[in-house]
CSV table of C-alpha atoms in Angstrom, one decimal:
chain,number,residue,atom,x,y,z
A,272,UNK,CA,-58.9,29.3,-117.2
A,273,UNK,CA,-56.0,28.2,-115.5
A,274,UNK,CA,-56.2,25.3,-112.9
A,275,UNK,CA,-55.1,26.0,-109.4
A,276,UNK,CA,-53.9,23.3,-106.9
A,277,UNK,CA,-53.1,23.8,-103.4
A,278,UNK,CA,-49.4,23.4,-104.1
A,279,UNK,CA,-49.6,26.0,-106.9
A,280,UNK,CA,-50.3,29.5,-106.1
A,281,UNK,CA,-52.4,31.9,-108.2
A,282,UNK,CA,-50.0,33.7,-110.7
A,283,UNK,CA,-50.8,37.2,-112.2
A,284,UNK,CA,-52.4,36.9,-115.6
A,285,UNK,CA,-49.7,39.4,-117.0
A,286,UNK,CA,-47.4,36.6,-118.3
A,287,UNK,CA,-44.5,34.7,-116.6
A,288,UNK,CA,-42.4,36.0,-114.0
A,289,UNK,CA,-39.5,37.9,-115.0
A,290,UNK,CA,-36.9,36.8,-112.4
A,291,UNK,CA,-35.3,33.3,-112.5
A,292,UNK,CA,-36.5,30.6,-109.9
A,293,UNK,CA,-34.7,30.9,-106.6
A,294,UNK,CA,-32.0,28.2,-106.5
A,295,UNK,CA,-32.8,26.8,-103.1
A,296,UNK,CA,-36.5,26.5,-104.0
A,297,UNK,CA,-37.5,22.6,-104.7
A,298,UNK,CA,-40.2,21.7,-107.1
A,299,UNK,CA,-43.6,20.4,-105.2
A,300,UNK,CA,-44.0,17.0,-104.9
A,301,UNK,CA,-46.6,15.3,-107.0
A,302,UNK,CA,-49.3,14.1,-104.7
A,303,UNK,CA,-51.2,10.6,-105.9
A,304,UNK,CA,-54.8,10.9,-105.1
A,305,UNK,CA,-55.8,8.2,-102.6
A,306,UNK,CA,-58.3,5.5,-103.6
A,307,UNK,CA,-61.8,6.1,-103.2
A,308,UNK,CA,-63.3,4.6,-99.9
A,309,UNK,CA,-65.5,1.8,-101.5
A,310,UNK,CA,-63.5,1.1,-104.7
A,311,UNK,CA,-61.1,-1.4,-103.0
A,312,UNK,CA,-63.6,-3.1,-101.1
A,313,UNK,CA,-66.0,-3.8,-104.0
A,314,UNK,CA,-63.1,-5.4,-105.9
A,315,UNK,CA,-62.4,-8.1,-103.0
A,316,UNK,CA,-63.8,-11.5,-103.1
A,317,UNK,CA,-64.7,-13.3,-99.9
A,318,UNK,CA,-62.1,-15.4,-98.6
A,319,UNK,CA,-64.0,-18.8,-98.6
A,320,UNK,CA,-65.2,-18.3,-102.2
A,321,UNK,CA,-61.6,-17.3,-103.5
A,322,UNK,CA,-60.0,-20.3,-101.6
A,323,UNK,CA,-62.6,-22.8,-102.9
A,324,UNK,CA,-62.1,-21.8,-106.4
A,325,UNK,CA,-58.2,-21.6,-106.2
A,326,UNK,CA,-58.2,-24.7,-104.5
A,327,UNK,CA,-60.4,-26.6,-107.2
A,328,UNK,CA,-58.3,-25.0,-110.0
A,329,UNK,CA,-55.2,-26.4,-108.3
A,330,UNK,CA,-56.9,-29.8,-107.9
A,331,UNK,CA,-58.0,-30.1,-111.6
A,332,UNK,CA,-54.7,-28.8,-113.3
A,333,UNK,CA,-52.7,-31.6,-111.2
A,334,UNK,CA,-55.4,-34.5,-111.7
A,335,UNK,CA,-55.8,-33.9,-115.2
A,336,UNK,CA,-52.6,-35.1,-116.3
A,337,UNK,CA,-52.6,-38.2,-114.3
A,338,UNK,CA,-56.0,-39.1,-115.7
A,339,UNK,CA,-54.6,-38.7,-119.2
A,340,UNK,CA,-51.3,-40.9,-118.7
A,341,UNK,CA,-53.3,-43.8,-116.9
A,342,UNK,CA,-56.2,-43.8,-118.9
A,343,UNK,CA,-54.5,-43.8,-122.2
A,344,UNK,CA,-53.4,-47.4,-122.2
A,345,UNK,CA,-57.1,-48.4,-120.9
A,346,UNK,CA,-58.9,-46.5,-123.7
A,347,UNK,CA,-56.7,-47.4,-126.5
A,348,UNK,CA,-56.7,-51.3,-125.6
A,349,UNK,CA,-60.4,-51.3,-124.7
A,350,UNK,CA,-59.2,-52.7,-121.2
A,351,UNK,CA,-61.4,-50.1,-119.4
A,352,UNK,CA,-64.3,-47.7,-119.4
A,353,UNK,CA,-64.0,-43.9,-119.2
A,354,UNK,CA,-65.4,-44.1,-115.6
A,355,UNK,CA,-62.7,-46.4,-114.7
A,356,UNK,CA,-59.9,-44.3,-116.4
A,357,UNK,CA,-61.3,-41.2,-114.1
A,358,UNK,CA,-61.3,-43.3,-111.1
A,359,UNK,CA,-57.7,-44.6,-112.0
A,360,UNK,CA,-56.5,-40.9,-112.4
A,361,UNK,CA,-58.0,-40.0,-109.1
A,362,UNK,CA,-56.2,-42.9,-107.3
A,363,UNK,CA,-52.9,-41.7,-109.0
A,364,UNK,CA,-53.6,-38.4,-108.0
A,365,UNK,CA,-54.2,-39.3,-104.3
A,366,UNK,CA,-50.9,-41.4,-104.6
A,367,UNK,CA,-49.0,-38.2,-105.5
A,368,UNK,CA,-50.0,-36.7,-102.2
A,369,UNK,CA,-48.6,-39.8,-100.2
A,370,UNK,CA,-52.1,-41.2,-99.6
A,371,UNK,CA,-51.7,-44.8,-99.2
A,372,UNK,CA,-54.0,-47.1,-101.4
A,373,UNK,CA,-55.1,-50.5,-99.8
A,374,UNK,CA,-55.1,-53.0,-102.8
A,375,UNK,CA,-55.4,-56.9,-103.0
A,376,UNK,CA,-51.6,-57.0,-103.1
A,377,UNK,CA,-51.1,-54.8,-100.0
A,378,UNK,CA,-50.7,-51.2,-99.5
A,379,UNK,CA,-49.4,-49.0,-102.2
A,380,UNK,CA,-47.7,-46.0,-101.0
A,381,UNK,CA,-44.6,-45.1,-103.1
A,382,UNK,CA,-45.5,-41.4,-104.4
A,383,UNK,CA,-44.3,-40.2,-107.8
A,384,UNK,CA,-42.6,-37.1,-106.8
A,385,UNK,CA,-42.8,-35.7,-110.1
A,386,UNK,CA,-46.7,-35.4,-109.5
A,387,UNK,CA,-46.0,-34.2,-105.9
A,388,UNK,CA,-43.8,-31.3,-107.1
A,389,UNK,CA,-46.6,-30.2,-109.6
A,390,UNK,CA,-49.1,-30.2,-106.7
A,391,UNK,CA,-46.9,-28.2,-104.7
A,392,UNK,CA,-46.5,-25.7,-107.5
A,393,UNK,CA,-50.3,-25.4,-108.2
A,394,UNK,CA,-51.0,-24.9,-104.5
A,395,UNK,CA,-48.3,-22.0,-104.2
A,396,UNK,CA,-50.1,-20.3,-107.1
A,397,UNK,CA,-53.4,-20.8,-105.4
A,398,UNK,CA,-52.1,-19.0,-102.4
A,399,UNK,CA,-50.8,-16.3,-104.7
A,400,UNK,CA,-54.1,-16.0,-106.4
A,401,UNK,CA,-56.2,-15.9,-103.2
A,402,UNK,CA,-54.0,-13.3,-101.6
A,403,UNK,CA,-54.7,-11.1,-104.6
A,404,UNK,CA,-58.3,-11.8,-104.7
A,405,UNK,CA,-59.0,-10.8,-101.2
A,406,UNK,CA,-56.8,-7.5,-101.4
A,407,UNK,CA,-53.8,-8.7,-99.3
A,408,UNK,CA,-51.4,-8.0,-102.2
A,409,UNK,CA,-48.4,-6.1,-100.4
A,410,UNK,CA,-50.3,-5.7,-97.2
A,411,UNK,CA,-47.5,-6.9,-95.1
A,412,UNK,CA,-49.8,-8.8,-92.7
A,413,UNK,CA,-48.7,-12.1,-91.3
A,414,UNK,CA,-52.4,-12.9,-90.2
A,415,UNK,CA,-53.8,-12.4,-93.6
A,416,UNK,CA,-51.0,-14.6,-95.3
A,417,UNK,CA,-51.9,-17.4,-92.7
A,418,UNK,CA,-55.6,-16.8,-93.1
A,419,UNK,CA,-55.2,-17.6,-96.7
A,420,UNK,CA,-53.1,-20.6,-96.3
A,421,UNK,CA,-55.6,-22.1,-93.8
A,422,UNK,CA,-58.6,-21.5,-96.0
A,423,UNK,CA,-56.8,-22.9,-99.2
A,424,UNK,CA,-55.8,-26.0,-97.0
A,425,UNK,CA,-59.5,-26.6,-95.7
A,426,UNK,CA,-61.0,-26.5,-99.1
A,427,UNK,CA,-58.1,-28.6,-100.5
A,428,UNK,CA,-58.5,-31.1,-97.6
A,429,UNK,CA,-62.4,-31.4,-98.4
A,430,UNK,CA,-61.4,-32.2,-102.0
A,431,UNK,CA,-59.1,-35.0,-100.9
A,432,UNK,CA,-61.7,-36.4,-98.8
A,433,UNK,CA,-64.3,-36.5,-101.7
A,434,UNK,CA,-61.6,-38.0,-103.9
A,435,UNK,CA,-61.0,-40.7,-101.5
A,436,UNK,CA,-64.5,-41.7,-101.0
A,437,UNK,CA,-65.1,-41.9,-104.9
A,438,UNK,CA,-62.1,-44.2,-105.4
A,439,UNK,CA,-63.2,-46.4,-102.2
A,440,UNK,CA,-66.2,-47.1,-104.3
A,441,UNK,CA,-64.4,-48.5,-107.1
A,442,UNK,CA,-62.8,-51.3,-104.9
A,443,UNK,CA,-59.7,-49.7,-103.6
A,444,UNK,CA,-59.8,-48.9,-99.9
A,445,UNK,CA,-58.7,-45.3,-99.2
A,446,UNK,CA,-59.1,-43.6,-95.7
A,447,UNK,CA,-61.1,-40.1,-96.2
A,448,UNK,CA,-59.7,-39.0,-93.0
A,449,UNK,CA,-55.9,-39.8,-94.1
A,450,UNK,CA,-56.5,-38.1,-97.3
A,451,UNK,CA,-57.9,-35.1,-95.9
A,452,UNK,CA,-55.0,-34.6,-93.4
A,453,UNK,CA,-52.3,-35.4,-96.1
A,454,UNK,CA,-53.9,-32.9,-98.6
A,455,UNK,CA,-54.1,-30.3,-95.7
A,456,UNK,CA,-50.3,-31.0,-94.9
A,457,UNK,CA,-49.4,-30.2,-98.9
A,458,UNK,CA,-51.6,-27.3,-99.2
A,459,UNK,CA,-51.2,-25.2,-96.0
A,460,UNK,CA,-47.3,-24.9,-96.3
A,461,UNK,CA,-47.5,-24.4,-100.2
A,462,UNK,CA,-50.3,-21.9,-100.0
A,463,UNK,CA,-48.4,-20.1,-97.3
A,464,UNK,CA,-45.3,-19.7,-99.5
A,465,UNK,CA,-47.3,-18.0,-101.9
A,466,UNK,CA,-49.3,-15.9,-99.6
A,467,UNK,CA,-46.2,-14.6,-97.9
A,468,UNK,CA,-44.5,-13.6,-101.3
A,469,UNK,CA,-47.6,-12.0,-102.4
A,470,UNK,CA,-48.4,-10.0,-99.3
A,471,UNK,CA,-44.8,-9.0,-98.8
A,472,UNK,CA,-44.3,-10.7,-95.5
A,473,UNK,CA,-41.6,-13.0,-96.9
A,474,UNK,CA,-39.4,-10.0,-97.8
A,475,UNK,CA,-40.0,-8.4,-94.3
A,476,UNK,CA,-39.0,-11.9,-92.6
A,477,UNK,CA,-35.7,-12.2,-94.8
A,478,UNK,CA,-34.7,-8.6,-93.9
A,479,UNK,CA,-35.3,-9.3,-90.2
A,480,UNK,CA,-33.2,-12.7,-90.4
A,481,UNK,CA,-29.6,-12.4,-89.1
A,482,UNK,CA,-27.3,-12.4,-92.1
A,483,UNK,CA,-25.4,-15.6,-90.9
A,484,UNK,CA,-28.6,-17.6,-90.7
A,485,UNK,CA,-29.9,-16.3,-94.2
A,486,UNK,CA,-26.4,-16.9,-96.0
A,487,UNK,CA,-26.6,-20.4,-94.0
A,488,UNK,CA,-30.1,-21.2,-95.4
A,489,UNK,CA,-28.9,-20.0,-98.9
A,490,UNK,CA,-25.8,-22.1,-98.9
A,491,UNK,CA,-27.7,-25.1,-97.5
A,492,UNK,CA,-30.0,-25.0,-100.4
A,493,UNK,CA,-27.5,-24.4,-103.1
A,494,UNK,CA,-25.5,-27.9,-101.6
A,495,UNK,CA,-28.8,-29.7,-101.8
A,496,UNK,CA,-29.5,-28.6,-105.4
A,497,UNK,CA,-26.1,-29.5,-106.6
A,498,UNK,CA,-26.1,-32.8,-104.8
A,499,UNK,CA,-29.5,-33.8,-106.4
A,500,UNK,CA,-28.1,-32.5,-109.7
A,501,UNK,CA,-25.3,-35.0,-109.5
A,502,UNK,CA,-27.6,-37.7,-108.4
A,503,UNK,CA,-29.9,-37.1,-111.2
A,504,UNK,CA,-26.9,-37.5,-113.6
A,505,UNK,CA,-25.7,-40.6,-112.1
A,506,UNK,CA,-29.2,-42.1,-112.0
A,507,UNK,CA,-29.7,-40.9,-115.7
A,508,UNK,CA,-26.3,-42.7,-116.6
A,509,UNK,CA,-27.2,-45.8,-114.9
A,510,UNK,CA,-30.5,-45.9,-116.8
A,511,UNK,CA,-28.8,-45.2,-119.9
A,512,UNK,CA,-26.2,-48.3,-119.3
A,513,UNK,CA,-29.0,-50.4,-118.8
A,514,UNK,CA,-31.2,-49.2,-121.4
A,515,UNK,CA,-31.8,-52.6,-123.2
A,516,UNK,CA,-33.0,-54.0,-120.3
A,517,UNK,CA,-35.5,-51.1,-119.6
A,518,UNK,CA,-36.6,-51.3,-123.3
A,519,UNK,CA,-37.5,-55.1,-122.8
A,520,UNK,CA,-39.4,-54.6,-119.7
A,521,UNK,CA,-41.4,-51.7,-121.5
A,522,UNK,CA,-42.0,-54.2,-124.4
A,523,UNK,CA,-43.0,-57.1,-122.1
A,524,UNK,CA,-46.2,-55.2,-121.2
A,525,UNK,CA,-47.6,-55.9,-124.7
A,526,UNK,CA,-50.0,-52.8,-124.4
A,527,UNK,CA,-49.4,-51.2,-127.8
A,528,UNK,CA,-47.8,-48.0,-128.6
A,529,UNK,CA,-50.1,-45.8,-126.4
A,530,UNK,CA,-49.6,-48.2,-123.5
A,531,UNK,CA,-45.9,-48.2,-123.8
A,532,UNK,CA,-46.0,-44.4,-123.8
A,533,UNK,CA,-48.1,-44.3,-120.7
A,534,UNK,CA,-45.5,-46.7,-118.8
A,535,UNK,CA,-42.8,-44.5,-120.1
A,536,UNK,CA,-44.4,-41.5,-118.6
A,537,UNK,CA,-45.2,-43.3,-115.4
A,538,UNK,CA,-41.6,-43.9,-115.1
A,539,UNK,CA,-40.7,-40.3,-115.8
A,540,UNK,CA,-42.9,-39.5,-112.9
A,541,UNK,CA,-40.8,-41.7,-110.6
A,542,UNK,CA,-37.4,-39.9,-111.9
A,543,UNK,CA,-37.2,-37.6,-108.9
A,544,UNK,CA,-37.6,-40.5,-106.6
A,545,UNK,CA,-34.6,-42.1,-108.4
A,546,UNK,CA,-32.8,-38.8,-108.0
A,547,UNK,CA,-33.1,-39.0,-104.2
A,548,UNK,CA,-32.1,-42.6,-104.1
A,549,UNK,CA,-29.1,-41.9,-106.1
A,550,UNK,CA,-28.1,-39.0,-103.8
A,551,UNK,CA,-28.4,-41.3,-101.0
A,552,UNK,CA,-26.4,-44.0,-102.8
A,553,UNK,CA,-23.5,-41.2,-103.2
A,554,UNK,CA,-23.7,-40.0,-99.6
A,555,UNK,CA,-23.4,-43.6,-98.3
A,556,UNK,CA,-26.4,-45.0,-96.6
A,557,UNK,CA,-28.0,-46.0,-99.9
A,558,UNK,CA,-31.7,-47.1,-100.1
A,559,UNK,CA,-33.4,-50.5,-100.1
A,560,UNK,CA,-35.6,-52.2,-102.9
A,561,UNK,CA,-37.5,-54.7,-100.3
A,562,UNK,CA,-37.2,-55.9,-96.9
A,563,UNK,CA,-33.6,-57.2,-96.0
A,564,UNK,CA,-32.2,-55.6,-99.0
A,565,UNK,CA,-29.5,-52.9,-99.6
A,566,UNK,CA,-28.1,-51.0,-102.4
A,567,UNK,CA,-25.0,-48.9,-101.2
A,568,UNK,CA,-21.5,-48.2,-102.5
A,569,UNK,CA,-20.0,-51.1,-100.3
A,570,UNK,CA,-22.7,-53.8,-100.9
A,571,UNK,CA,-25.7,-54.6,-103.2
A,572,UNK,CA,-28.1,-57.4,-102.2
A,573,UNK,CA,-31.2,-57.4,-103.9
A,574,UNK,CA,-33.6,-60.4,-104.5
A,575,UNK,CA,-36.2,-60.7,-107.3
A,576,UNK,CA,-37.2,-57.1,-108.6
A,577,UNK,CA,-40.7,-56.2,-110.0
A,578,UNK,CA,-40.8,-55.4,-113.8
A,579,UNK,CA,-40.4,-51.6,-113.4
A,580,UNK,CA,-38.1,-50.0,-116.2
A,581,UNK,CA,-36.7,-47.6,-113.6
A,582,UNK,CA,-35.2,-50.5,-111.6
A,583,UNK,CA,-33.1,-51.4,-114.8
A,584,UNK,CA,-30.3,-49.0,-113.8
A,585,UNK,CA,-29.6,-50.6,-110.3
A,586,UNK,CA,-25.9,-51.3,-109.7
A,587,UNK,CA,-24.9,-55.0,-110.1
A,588,UNK,CA,-22.4,-55.0,-107.4
A,589,UNK,CA,-20.1,-52.9,-105.0
A,590,UNK,CA,-18.4,-50.0,-106.4
A,591,UNK,CA,-14.8,-50.2,-107.1
A,592,UNK,CA,-12.0,-48.9,-109.4
A,593,UNK,CA,-12.8,-45.8,-111.2
A,594,UNK,CA,-16.5,-45.8,-109.8
A,595,UNK,CA,-15.1,-44.9,-106.2
A,596,UNK,CA,-14.5,-41.4,-107.5
A,597,UNK,CA,-18.1,-40.9,-107.3
A,598,UNK,CA,-17.9,-40.8,-103.5
A,599,UNK,CA,-16.1,-37.5,-103.6
A,600,UNK,CA,-19.2,-35.9,-105.3
A,601,UNK,CA,-21.1,-34.9,-102.3
A,602,UNK,CA,-17.8,-33.4,-100.8
A,603,UNK,CA,-17.1,-31.4,-104.1
A,604,UNK,CA,-20.8,-30.4,-104.0
A,605,UNK,CA,-20.5,-28.9,-100.6
A,606,UNK,CA,-17.2,-27.2,-101.5
A,607,UNK,CA,-18.8,-25.6,-104.4
A,608,UNK,CA,-21.5,-24.2,-102.2
A,609,UNK,CA,-18.8,-22.8,-99.7
A,610,UNK,CA,-17.0,-21.3,-102.7
A,611,UNK,CA,-20.1,-19.6,-103.8
A,612,UNK,CA,-20.8,-18.2,-100.1
A,613,UNK,CA,-17.2,-17.1,-99.9
A,614,UNK,CA,-17.3,-15.2,-103.2
A,615,UNK,CA,-20.7,-13.4,-102.3
A,616,UNK,CA,-19.4,-12.4,-98.9
A,617,UNK,CA,-16.2,-11.2,-100.1
A,618,UNK,CA,-17.7,-9.1,-102.7
A,619,UNK,CA,-20.2,-7.5,-100.3
A,620,UNK,CA,-17.1,-6.7,-98.0
A,621,UNK,CA,-15.2,-5.2,-100.8
A,622,UNK,CA,-18.1,-3.1,-101.7
A,623,UNK,CA,-18.5,-1.9,-98.1
A,624,UNK,CA,-14.8,-1.4,-97.9
A,625,UNK,CA,-14.7,-3.8,-94.8
A,626,UNK,CA,-12.8,-6.8,-94.1
A,627,UNK,CA,-14.5,-10.1,-94.0
A,628,UNK,CA,-14.1,-11.8,-90.6
A,629,UNK,CA,-13.6,-15.7,-90.3
A,630,UNK,CA,-16.6,-15.9,-88.1
A,631,UNK,CA,-18.9,-14.2,-90.5
A,632,UNK,CA,-17.8,-16.6,-93.2
A,633,UNK,CA,-17.6,-20.0,-91.3
A,634,UNK,CA,-20.6,-19.8,-89.1
A,635,UNK,CA,-23.1,-19.8,-92.3
A,636,UNK,CA,-20.9,-22.4,-93.8
A,637,UNK,CA,-21.4,-24.5,-90.9
A,638,UNK,CA,-25.2,-23.9,-90.7
A,639,UNK,CA,-25.6,-25.1,-94.3
A,640,UNK,CA,-24.9,-28.6,-92.8
A,641,UNK,CA,-28.0,-28.9,-90.8
A,642,UNK,CA,-30.1,-27.1,-93.5
A,643,UNK,CA,-29.1,-29.7,-96.1
A,644,UNK,CA,-29.6,-32.5,-93.8
A,645,UNK,CA,-33.1,-31.6,-93.0
A,646,UNK,CA,-33.9,-31.1,-96.7
A,647,UNK,CA,-32.3,-34.3,-97.9
A,648,UNK,CA,-33.9,-36.3,-95.1
A,649,UNK,CA,-37.3,-35.1,-96.0
A,650,UNK,CA,-36.6,-36.1,-99.7
A,651,UNK,CA,-35.4,-39.4,-98.8
A,652,UNK,CA,-38.6,-40.0,-96.7
A,653,UNK,CA,-40.9,-38.6,-99.3
A,654,UNK,CA,-39.2,-40.7,-102.1
A,655,UNK,CA,-39.8,-44.1,-100.4
A,656,UNK,CA,-42.9,-46.2,-99.6
A,657,UNK,CA,-44.4,-49.5,-99.9
A,658,UNK,CA,-45.1,-51.3,-103.2
A,659,UNK,CA,-47.3,-54.0,-101.8
A,660,UNK,CA,-47.1,-56.3,-99.1
A,661,UNK,CA,-44.3,-59.0,-98.4
A,662,UNK,CA,-41.0,-58.3,-99.2
A,663,UNK,CA,-41.9,-54.9,-101.0
A,664,UNK,CA,-43.1,-53.3,-98.1
A,665,UNK,CA,-40.0,-51.3,-97.8
A,666,UNK,CA,-38.6,-49.3,-100.8
A,667,UNK,CA,-36.5,-46.4,-100.7
A,668,UNK,CA,-33.9,-44.8,-98.4
A,669,UNK,CA,-33.9,-44.4,-94.8
A,670,UNK,CA,-34.4,-40.7,-93.8
A,671,UNK,CA,-32.4,-40.5,-90.5
A,672,UNK,CA,-29.1,-42.0,-91.7
A,673,UNK,CA,-29.3,-39.7,-95.1
A,674,UNK,CA,-29.9,-36.7,-92.9
A,675,UNK,CA,-27.2,-37.3,-90.4
A,676,UNK,CA,-24.5,-38.1,-93.1
A,677,UNK,CA,-25.6,-35.0,-95.3
A,678,UNK,CA,-25.3,-32.7,-92.3
A,679,UNK,CA,-21.7,-33.8,-91.6
A,680,UNK,CA,-20.5,-33.9,-95.0
A,681,UNK,CA,-22.1,-30.6,-96.2
A,682,UNK,CA,-20.9,-28.6,-93.0
A,683,UNK,CA,-17.3,-29.8,-93.4
A,684,UNK,CA,-17.3,-29.4,-97.2
A,685,UNK,CA,-18.7,-26.0,-97.2
A,686,UNK,CA,-16.5,-24.9,-94.2
A,687,UNK,CA,-13.4,-26.3,-96.4
A,688,UNK,CA,-14.5,-24.5,-99.5
A,689,UNK,CA,-15.3,-21.2,-98.0
A,690,UNK,CA,-11.8,-21.1,-96.1
A,691,UNK,CA,-9.9,-22.1,-99.0
A,692,UNK,CA,-11.6,-19.4,-101.1
A,693,UNK,CA,-11.0,-16.7,-98.3
A,694,UNK,CA,-7.3,-17.8,-97.9
A,695,UNK,CA,-6.6,-17.7,-101.8
A,696,UNK,CA,-8.4,-14.7,-102.7
A,697,UNK,CA,-6.4,-11.3,-102.3
A,698,UNK,CA,-8.5,-8.9,-100.2
A,699,UNK,CA,-9.7,-5.9,-102.5
A,700,UNK,CA,-8.0,-2.9,-101.7
A,701,UNK,CA,-9.9,0.3,-101.4
A,702,UNK,CA,-9.2,3.0,-104.1
A,703,UNK,CA,-6.8,5.6,-103.2
A,704,UNK,CA,-8.4,9.0,-102.5
A,705,UNK,CA,-7.8,11.4,-105.4
A,706,UNK,CA,-5.7,14.4,-104.1
A,707,UNK,CA,-7.6,17.7,-103.9
A,708,UNK,CA,-6.5,20.3,-106.7
A,709,UNK,CA,-4.3,23.1,-105.3
A,710,UNK,CA,-5.9,26.4,-105.3
A,711,UNK,CA,-4.6,28.7,-108.0
A,712,UNK,CA,-3.0,31.9,-106.5
A,713,UNK,CA,-4.7,35.0,-107.5
A,714,UNK,CA,-3.0,37.4,-109.8
A,715,UNK,CA,-1.5,40.5,-108.2
């Protein structure tokens, strides 16, 4: 028995129709059955439960590596107990969120940015998982995305307060209120990014954003990545040049192979901090390694340094000779970002068979300056902090000078790169229209 659907009329049983299908008749569109009324609601999880589970998993996956690194030396040299290693891992985990630790030597607030990046990534994934669990995937609702971010932030703040209370019981003084506030400041924006992406709100906001603003954000981000990449290369070269001193500092700890491996991993956790310091050095403002100290291209004045292997790559004096060429690195990074912007806009204009005007090119190039300034200023502020009391209470670059210089350098460099690319690139000519074939005269 043939199945009859509303889009398919009943045909006679005498066989297929003899005539061909009418040329103007389209095939009926296939209909997708809607989901059952109770099917989606049964698969959704309550928002508090989903947020709590996702926040706990993000906390465990970011705390466990810290515990392994910090507890390796203690357990191998019988210098501590497993409980002390777990408590030390919690202290390092709090420090990765920027929570200051009050020690007998003074406040310790220099956050390892590698751990901070890991925390942000795990919280972003938490926002993605919670959005899927509550059924908000592809919903396009800003309210649902914000609710997911706030729920993850509250759950994560509670975990931060509990970690602070646990660490305070072991001798360190940590404020649970400060820990909860900083944990929420980490969790809410990171989870919001994941929720916006999963719900589709991020794509909608990107489409509604004016093209010059969208291109300026992209160009500023590209310039920041290029400059940080150059800073990472310069920092790595400096540490490699002073590799002998760094190896001597690691060997002076006399903690065995496991302990030296742990010290090396801790130094790698602070590698992003060194990258931000190196970028500040290339821009000009430089950074400090203690109160009343300065490490700039024109001046290097430091006193007694702590036995930290990462500080073995500090410059010995002002930059001169061939090293002065490094001062052009920020300008070249900005010009490269402007070049990429111009190439992209010229390609789009060629596809649309339109001419790229100067305002459409220079406005996003200039907007890239403030975007890069804000991002580099935040990176400078996050990369610094106290290493104790006394003269080591001020370590790292100052955010405002870095943001101001970066804004000016990136805006001018990106505008120059974009303008040069626009002037030196030949505009693509639209293809000539193909002439219509002449009609063939009919035979007489």
